[in-house]
């Protein structure tokens, strides 16, 4: 939801951009007011906002991954309902709205605190409600933990003092439950307190003009919103799929000057190595790294706004989104659900599974999907099943790196050797056999605590796949062919290697599977030669004891 500053030029549908070469990027800014006043880059989403605020319903819920502009959307709504007409000059909503009524707005931002104990929740919510009570001259309730009573009084006071219905905007409603996810008893206590906070909303409907809640996860209405069962969910609604994030169309039109400037910066930075980029090269790289999120069966391509803006501001294409996350969240999912990385690409199920409540994670797919690690990739309307996958290289690489270090946390520094070997293989400083020898030594160093409990080829496949992804390799796992699934396909500039792992068998059996099942046909249209690499893991030594490299026919 953010974009450029400078001289404004109106485009169709109210979008604004800049034609100057001096861009002002509000990295991390969540205030619509501040962005408009300082002339920061901004992509106009207000036509969608107008459509929402004029809808017949008044209770809405939107789930989006972190760093997708939810807080900025909340603040845009705040400014609109406060009647700040001047802030919308030149935007779609500025042309569409004719009334500009001012409503009392109550904003509840639950991302203000960290909730690793119940008292922290009580302290944070008490501070939020106390500010509202002070603003609306509401007498203190004897029991400060009676959140429902306090919120009811605040709503009534705001309505009576202004004569207008009240607007309630809730930012990151699920933050307390996510923080306590690893402690079921604490999460239950927190969930009950959050339920108590929101319980008056339905009963106070006659005093409310608009209620909007955002979050990352979908929590069951039975546990959190049992009384608020009239929420209209916008998460998968086609009309709202682009309300947060930056669509591909917006990037290619509104952000063309930004892409041009990024191209110049990267050419200047990399000229010393004789590397140059065209505008189309950078568009392709931005798409590879930051595009790929989908929120409806329209499959509109949506870029992560946090990453895109950081890339333009820094003049470099790097992993920005993952660095702001919490790897412990992923580690807990892996630990509790025993999920392996190759299992996540191409998982299929109904949308009911993908959007299931995540209070207690027994199935990792809903949590990974709702938090943005996986996204919609395809849909089969005949059987009603969706396909999920990593949205882009940024998430894919970051996820693999996190998972790799989870596997190898007791073996620090192990990745350096394997990572250097992979880079030397790319540069043709070593042969594929030299690389496999490095993999053999690396496998031997995997902590006994991991391999002793998981002695099977899937574990060794998952660890190698995660490591190669973490080091930036172009790899695929469990890639479906007409006659089975190949373990790992590793693509280098001059060759493709199909790696098949066996446990307690022979390397010949591994390569034979690749050859007899014609896995190489999958790459028939590729000019590069294809090789089968058979690896056998010794049951006693817990590392490779045999390997074989055989060229395949396509």
Short mmCIF file of C-alpha atoms in Angstrom, two decimals, residues 189-548:
data_model
loop_
_atom_site.label_atom_id
_atom_site.label_comp_id
_atom_site.label_asym_id
_atom_site.label_seq_id
_atom_site.Cartn_x
_atom_site.Cartn_y
_atom_site.Cartn_z
CA UNK A 189 -6.18 -18.03 29.33
CA UNK A 190 -5.27 -15.34 26.80
CA UNK A 191 -7.93 -16.49 24.36
CA UNK A 192 -10.58 -16.16 27.06
CA UNK A 193 -9.44 -12.63 27.87
CA UNK A 194 -9.49 -11.62 24.19
CA UNK A 195 -12.92 -13.17 23.84
CA UNK A 196 -14.05 -11.10 26.81
CA UNK A 197 -12.68 -7.93 25.19
CA UNK A 198 -14.58 -8.39 21.93
CA UNK A 199 -17.75 -9.91 23.38
CA UNK A 200 -19.74 -6.60 23.54
CA UNK A 201 -19.40 -5.77 19.85
CA UNK A 202 -22.39 -7.68 18.49
CA UNK A 203 -24.64 -6.53 21.31
CA UNK A 204 -23.61 -2.91 20.70
CA UNK A 205 -24.29 -3.11 16.95
CA UNK A 206 -26.85 -0.27 17.01
CA UNK A 207 -24.10 2.09 18.24
CA UNK A 208 -21.54 0.93 15.67
CA UNK A 209 -20.99 2.23 12.15
CA UNK A 210 -18.09 -0.02 11.13
CA UNK A 211 -15.95 -2.76 12.72
CA UNK A 212 -12.78 -4.00 11.05
CA UNK A 213 -10.34 -6.58 12.42
CA UNK A 214 -7.03 -7.69 10.92
CA UNK A 215 -4.62 -10.45 11.80
CA UNK A 216 -2.33 -13.10 10.43
CA UNK A 217 -4.14 -16.23 11.58
CA UNK A 218 -7.71 -17.37 11.52
CA UNK A 219 -8.85 -18.35 14.96
CA UNK A 220 -12.06 -20.30 15.44
CA UNK A 221 -15.19 -18.24 16.01
CA UNK A 222 -16.14 -20.76 18.66
CA UNK A 223 -13.15 -19.79 20.78
CA UNK A 224 -12.54 -16.10 20.13
CA UNK A 225 -15.51 -14.65 18.27
CA UNK A 226 -18.31 -16.85 19.52
CA UNK A 227 -20.54 -13.84 20.11
CA UNK A 228 -19.21 -11.98 17.06
CA UNK A 229 -20.41 -14.54 14.53
CA UNK A 230 -21.50 -11.99 11.94
CA UNK A 231 -18.01 -11.11 10.68
CA UNK A 232 -17.75 -10.90 6.91
CA UNK A 233 -14.41 -12.43 5.97
CA UNK A 234 -12.60 -10.68 3.13
CA UNK A 235 -9.48 -12.87 3.12
CA UNK A 236 -10.33 -14.85 -0.04
CA UNK A 237 -12.80 -12.39 -1.56
CA UNK A 238 -11.89 -11.55 -5.17
CA UNK A 239 -12.98 -7.95 -4.72
CA UNK A 240 -10.45 -7.41 -1.92
CA UNK A 241 -7.48 -9.53 -3.00
CA UNK A 242 -5.40 -6.43 -3.80
CA UNK A 243 -6.36 -4.29 -0.80
CA UNK A 244 -2.96 -5.03 0.78
CA UNK A 245 0.27 -5.65 -1.09
CA UNK A 246 1.23 -4.41 -4.55
CA UNK A 247 -0.24 -6.04 -7.63
CA UNK A 248 1.94 -6.76 -10.63
CA UNK A 249 -0.03 -4.25 -12.68
CA UNK A 250 0.56 -1.56 -10.05
CA UNK A 251 4.27 -2.28 -9.95
CA UNK A 252 4.72 -2.19 -13.72
CA UNK A 253 2.75 1.05 -14.11
CA UNK A 254 2.95 3.07 -10.90
CA UNK A 255 6.48 1.97 -10.04
CA UNK A 256 8.14 2.19 -13.43
CA UNK A 257 10.38 5.11 -12.32
CA UNK A 258 11.40 3.12 -9.25
CA UNK A 259 12.37 0.12 -11.35
CA UNK A 260 14.39 2.35 -13.66
CA UNK A 261 16.22 3.88 -10.71
CA UNK A 262 16.90 0.45 -9.18
CA UNK A 263 18.32 -0.70 -12.52
CA UNK A 264 20.70 2.26 -12.53
CA UNK A 265 21.81 1.60 -8.95
CA UNK A 266 22.47 -2.09 -9.55
CA UNK A 267 24.39 -1.37 -12.75
CA UNK A 268 26.57 1.12 -10.89
CA UNK A 269 27.16 -1.29 -8.00
CA UNK A 270 28.01 -4.30 -10.20
CA UNK A 271 29.89 -2.59 -13.03
CA UNK A 272 33.24 -3.44 -11.38
CA UNK A 273 32.52 -7.11 -12.15
CA UNK A 274 31.44 -6.42 -15.69
CA UNK A 275 27.79 -7.18 -14.89
CA UNK A 276 25.01 -5.12 -16.43
CA UNK A 277 21.23 -5.32 -16.26
CA UNK A 278 18.40 -4.18 -18.49
CA UNK A 279 15.11 -2.86 -17.20
CA UNK A 280 13.50 -6.21 -18.10
CA UNK A 281 16.21 -8.08 -16.16
CA UNK A 282 15.31 -6.20 -12.98
CA UNK A 283 11.58 -6.71 -13.53
CA UNK A 284 12.24 -10.45 -13.80
CA UNK A 285 14.38 -10.46 -10.64
CA UNK A 286 11.78 -8.51 -8.66
CA UNK A 287 9.12 -10.98 -9.78
CA UNK A 288 11.29 -13.97 -8.87
CA UNK A 289 12.06 -12.62 -5.40
CA UNK A 290 8.96 -10.76 -4.24
CA UNK A 291 5.94 -11.73 -6.37
CA UNK A 292 3.76 -14.83 -6.19
CA UNK A 293 1.22 -14.19 -3.41
CA UNK A 294 -2.37 -15.06 -4.34
CA UNK A 295 -5.48 -14.49 -2.23
CA UNK A 296 -8.34 -15.69 -4.45
CA UNK A 297 -9.07 -17.94 -7.39
CA UNK A 298 -8.35 -14.97 -9.65
CA UNK A 299 -4.67 -15.63 -8.87
CA UNK A 300 -3.81 -11.95 -9.22
CA UNK A 301 -0.03 -11.65 -8.74
CA UNK A 302 0.71 -9.65 -5.60
CA UNK A 303 4.14 -8.53 -4.41
CA UNK A 304 5.17 -8.24 -0.78
CA UNK A 305 5.14 -4.44 -0.21
CA UNK A 306 7.73 -4.53 2.58
CA UNK A 307 10.29 -6.28 0.41
CA UNK A 308 9.59 -4.24 -2.71
CA UNK A 309 9.89 -0.91 -0.92
CA UNK A 310 13.05 -2.00 0.88
CA UNK A 311 14.60 -3.09 -2.42
CA UNK A 312 13.90 0.29 -3.99
CA UNK A 313 15.07 2.20 -0.92
CA UNK A 314 18.30 0.18 -0.51
CA UNK A 315 18.99 -0.15 -4.23
CA UNK A 316 19.48 -3.89 -3.90
CA UNK A 317 17.48 -7.12 -4.23
CA UNK A 318 17.87 -9.10 -1.01
CA UNK A 319 15.85 -11.11 1.47
CA UNK A 320 14.01 -8.44 3.49
CA UNK A 321 10.74 -10.07 4.54
CA UNK A 322 12.20 -13.09 6.26
CA UNK A 323 14.73 -11.09 8.27
CA UNK A 324 11.87 -9.38 10.13
CA UNK A 325 10.18 -12.63 11.12
CA UNK A 326 10.45 -15.01 14.02
CA UNK A 327 12.32 -18.21 13.03
CA UNK A 328 11.23 -19.74 16.34
CA UNK A 329 7.70 -19.89 14.91
CA UNK A 330 8.93 -22.10 12.09
CA UNK A 331 11.15 -24.18 14.36
CA UNK A 332 8.20 -24.88 16.65
CA UNK A 333 6.06 -26.00 13.73
CA UNK A 334 8.80 -28.31 12.47
CA UNK A 335 9.42 -29.69 15.93
CA UNK A 336 5.75 -30.24 16.81
CA UNK A 337 4.49 -31.50 13.46
CA UNK A 338 7.60 -33.27 12.16
CA UNK A 339 7.08 -31.74 8.71
CA UNK A 340 9.82 -32.04 6.09
CA UNK A 341 10.55 -29.25 3.65
CA UNK A 342 10.02 -31.26 0.43
CA UNK A 343 6.50 -32.10 1.60
CA UNK A 344 5.40 -28.47 1.41
CA UNK A 345 5.79 -27.81 -2.32
CA UNK A 346 2.63 -28.75 -4.18
CA UNK A 347 0.56 -29.84 -1.19
CA UNK A 348 -3.11 -30.20 -2.17
CA UNK A 349 -6.27 -30.00 -0.12
CA UNK A 350 -9.54 -28.15 0.17
CA UNK A 351 -9.64 -24.52 1.28
CA UNK A 352 -11.26 -25.70 4.51
CA UNK A 353 -7.93 -27.28 5.48
CA UNK A 354 -5.88 -24.24 4.48
CA UNK A 355 -8.04 -21.87 6.49
CA UNK A 356 -8.53 -24.08 9.54
CA UNK A 357 -8.12 -22.49 12.98
CA UNK A 358 -4.55 -22.45 14.27
CA UNK A 359 -5.01 -22.33 18.03
CA UNK A 360 -3.34 -25.71 18.39
CA UNK A 361 -1.14 -26.69 15.50
CA UNK A 362 -1.38 -30.38 14.65
CA UNK A 363 -1.38 -29.73 10.90
CA UNK A 364 1.30 -27.19 9.88
CA UNK A 365 -0.31 -26.27 6.55
CA UNK A 366 -2.92 -23.75 7.84
CA UNK A 367 -0.36 -21.91 9.97
CA UNK A 368 2.21 -21.77 7.14
CA UNK A 369 -0.42 -20.65 4.65
CA UNK A 370 -2.00 -17.97 6.80
CA UNK A 371 1.36 -16.53 7.86
CA UNK A 372 2.57 -16.19 4.26
CA UNK A 373 5.14 -18.97 4.02
CA UNK A 374 2.87 -20.77 1.54
CA UNK A 375 0.35 -19.33 -0.89
CA UNK A 376 -2.28 -20.44 -3.40
CA UNK A 377 -0.70 -21.74 -6.60
CA UNK A 378 -3.51 -23.55 -8.41
CA UNK A 379 -7.11 -24.73 -8.21
CA UNK A 380 -8.98 -27.70 -9.62
CA UNK A 381 -12.69 -26.76 -9.66
CA UNK A 382 -13.77 -30.30 -10.56
CA UNK A 383 -12.57 -31.76 -7.27
CA UNK A 384 -12.48 -28.52 -5.23
CA UNK A 385 -8.80 -28.81 -4.34
CA UNK A 386 -6.17 -26.09 -4.14
CA UNK A 387 -2.43 -26.40 -4.61
CA UNK A 388 -0.03 -24.54 -2.33
CA UNK A 389 3.61 -23.61 -2.71
CA UNK A 390 6.21 -21.05 -1.70
CA UNK A 391 5.25 -17.66 -3.12
CA UNK A 392 8.72 -16.61 -4.27
CA UNK A 393 12.47 -17.04 -3.90
CA UNK A 394 12.66 -14.73 -0.88
CA UNK A 395 10.36 -16.93 1.19
CA UNK A 396 11.66 -20.18 -0.26
CA UNK A 397 15.28 -19.41 0.52
CA UNK A 398 14.54 -17.89 3.93
CA UNK A 399 12.36 -20.82 4.93
CA UNK A 400 15.06 -23.30 3.90
CA UNK A 401 17.74 -21.38 5.78
CA UNK A 402 15.63 -21.34 8.94
CA UNK A 403 14.84 -25.03 8.64
CA UNK A 404 18.45 -25.88 7.87
CA UNK A 405 19.71 -24.14 11.01
CA UNK A 406 16.98 -25.83 13.01
CA UNK A 407 18.31 -29.19 11.83
CA UNK A 408 21.94 -28.21 12.34
CA UNK A 409 21.77 -26.01 15.45
CA UNK A 410 24.05 -28.41 17.33
CA UNK A 411 26.61 -28.42 14.54
CA UNK A 412 27.60 -24.75 14.05
CA UNK A 413 29.66 -23.83 11.05
CA UNK A 414 28.76 -26.99 9.15
CA UNK A 415 27.09 -25.03 6.41
CA UNK A 416 30.22 -23.08 5.53
CA UNK A 417 31.95 -26.12 4.05
CA UNK A 418 28.96 -27.27 2.02
CA UNK A 419 28.09 -23.73 0.94
CA UNK A 420 31.64 -23.08 -0.30
CA UNK A 421 31.66 -26.40 -2.15
CA UNK A 422 28.42 -25.52 -3.93
CA UNK A 423 29.82 -22.15 -5.02
CA UNK A 424 33.02 -23.80 -6.25
CA UNK A 425 30.90 -26.28 -8.21
CA UNK A 426 29.11 -23.37 -9.87
CA UNK A 427 32.47 -21.85 -10.79
CA UNK A 428 33.72 -25.24 -12.06
CA UNK A 429 36.58 -25.19 -9.57
CA UNK A 430 35.62 -28.70 -8.46
CA UNK A 431 33.93 -31.70 -10.09
CA UNK A 432 30.58 -33.19 -9.15
CA UNK A 433 32.44 -36.06 -7.46
CA UNK A 434 34.37 -33.57 -5.33
CA UNK A 435 31.07 -31.99 -4.36
CA UNK A 436 29.56 -35.34 -3.38
CA UNK A 437 32.61 -36.07 -1.24
CA UNK A 438 31.94 -32.81 0.60
CA UNK A 439 28.30 -33.84 1.05
CA UNK A 440 29.51 -37.18 2.46
CA UNK A 441 31.68 -35.46 5.08
CA UNK A 442 28.89 -33.01 5.83
CA UNK A 443 26.35 -35.80 6.39
CA UNK A 444 28.78 -37.42 8.81
CA UNK A 445 28.64 -34.30 10.96
CA UNK A 446 24.86 -34.15 11.30
CA UNK A 447 24.04 -34.40 15.02
CA UNK A 448 23.46 -37.93 16.25
CA UNK A 449 20.34 -36.72 18.09
CA UNK A 450 18.68 -36.08 14.72
CA UNK A 451 19.75 -39.10 12.72
CA UNK A 452 19.36 -41.61 15.55
CA UNK A 453 15.64 -40.88 15.82
CA UNK A 454 14.98 -40.46 12.11
CA UNK A 455 16.95 -43.14 10.32
CA UNK A 456 15.34 -42.99 6.90
CA UNK A 457 16.12 -41.57 3.49
CA UNK A 458 13.40 -38.88 3.82
CA UNK A 459 15.34 -37.21 6.63
CA UNK A 460 18.58 -37.17 4.65
CA UNK A 461 16.74 -35.91 1.59
CA UNK A 462 15.05 -33.12 3.57
CA UNK A 463 18.28 -31.93 5.21
CA UNK A 464 20.22 -31.85 1.92
CA UNK A 465 17.35 -30.13 0.14
CA UNK A 466 17.08 -27.49 2.87
CA UNK A 467 20.82 -26.89 2.80
CA UNK A 468 20.99 -26.50 -0.99
CA UNK A 469 18.03 -24.12 -0.95
CA UNK A 470 19.59 -22.13 1.88
CA UNK A 471 22.75 -21.67 -0.19
CA UNK A 472 20.76 -20.39 -3.16
CA UNK A 473 20.79 -23.52 -5.32
CA UNK A 474 18.12 -24.01 -7.97
CA UNK A 475 16.61 -27.23 -6.65
CA UNK A 476 13.31 -29.07 -6.74
CA UNK A 477 12.21 -31.88 -4.46
CA UNK A 478 9.57 -34.55 -4.90
CA UNK A 479 9.06 -33.34 -8.46
CA UNK A 480 6.30 -35.44 -10.03
CA UNK A 481 7.02 -37.35 -13.24
CA UNK A 482 4.84 -39.74 -15.22
CA UNK A 483 6.28 -42.66 -13.24
CA UNK A 484 7.07 -41.39 -9.76
CA UNK A 485 8.72 -38.59 -7.83
CA UNK A 486 12.41 -37.71 -8.00
CA UNK A 487 14.07 -36.93 -4.67
CA UNK A 488 16.03 -33.81 -5.67
CA UNK A 489 16.73 -32.13 -9.00
CA UNK A 490 19.66 -29.67 -8.85
CA UNK A 491 20.05 -27.34 -11.82
CA UNK A 492 23.43 -25.81 -12.64
CA UNK A 493 24.17 -23.55 -15.63
CA UNK A 494 25.79 -26.39 -17.58
CA UNK A 495 24.00 -29.52 -16.27
CA UNK A 496 21.04 -30.92 -14.36
CA UNK A 497 21.60 -33.51 -11.63
CA UNK A 498 18.82 -35.82 -10.45
CA UNK A 499 19.78 -36.96 -6.95
CA UNK A 500 18.18 -40.16 -5.66
CA UNK A 501 18.88 -41.26 -2.07
CA UNK A 502 18.63 -44.75 -0.65
CA UNK A 503 19.07 -45.88 2.95
CA UNK A 504 20.83 -49.17 3.62
CA UNK A 505 20.77 -50.27 -0.04
CA UNK A 506 23.15 -49.52 -2.92
CA UNK A 507 24.05 -46.56 -5.11
CA UNK A 508 23.28 -48.68 -8.17
CA UNK A 509 19.70 -49.16 -6.99
CA UNK A 510 19.35 -45.40 -6.68
CA UNK A 511 20.62 -44.58 -10.18
CA UNK A 512 18.68 -47.49 -11.62
CA UNK A 513 15.45 -45.96 -10.30
CA UNK A 514 16.22 -42.68 -12.07
CA UNK A 515 17.01 -44.46 -15.34
CA UNK A 516 14.24 -47.06 -15.42
CA UNK A 517 11.55 -44.53 -14.47
CA UNK A 518 12.82 -42.05 -17.08
CA UNK A 519 13.00 -39.12 -14.63
CA UNK A 520 15.22 -37.28 -17.15
CA UNK A 521 12.31 -37.00 -19.60
CA UNK A 522 11.02 -34.27 -17.31
CA UNK A 523 13.84 -32.11 -18.73
CA UNK A 524 13.58 -33.18 -22.39
CA UNK A 525 13.06 -29.60 -23.55
CA UNK A 526 16.18 -28.40 -21.70
CA UNK A 527 19.42 -28.33 -23.69
CA UNK A 528 21.56 -29.14 -20.65
CA UNK A 529 22.78 -32.72 -20.13
CA UNK A 530 21.10 -34.64 -17.31
CA UNK A 531 22.94 -36.90 -14.86
CA UNK A 532 21.62 -39.34 -12.27
CA UNK A 533 23.40 -39.26 -8.91
CA UNK A 534 22.73 -42.29 -6.74
CA UNK A 535 23.57 -41.89 -3.05
CA UNK A 536 23.35 -44.67 -0.50
CA UNK A 537 23.33 -43.84 3.21
CA UNK A 538 24.99 -46.43 5.43
CA UNK A 539 22.83 -47.52 8.35
CA UNK A 540 25.89 -47.94 10.56
CA UNK A 541 27.92 -44.86 9.60
CA UNK A 542 24.94 -42.51 9.00
CA UNK A 543 26.54 -40.97 5.93
CA UNK A 544 27.14 -41.79 2.26
CA UNK A 545 29.04 -45.03 1.79
CA UNK A 546 28.45 -45.36 -1.97
CA UNK A 547 27.67 -43.02 -4.81
CA UNK A 548 27.39 -43.24 -8.55
#
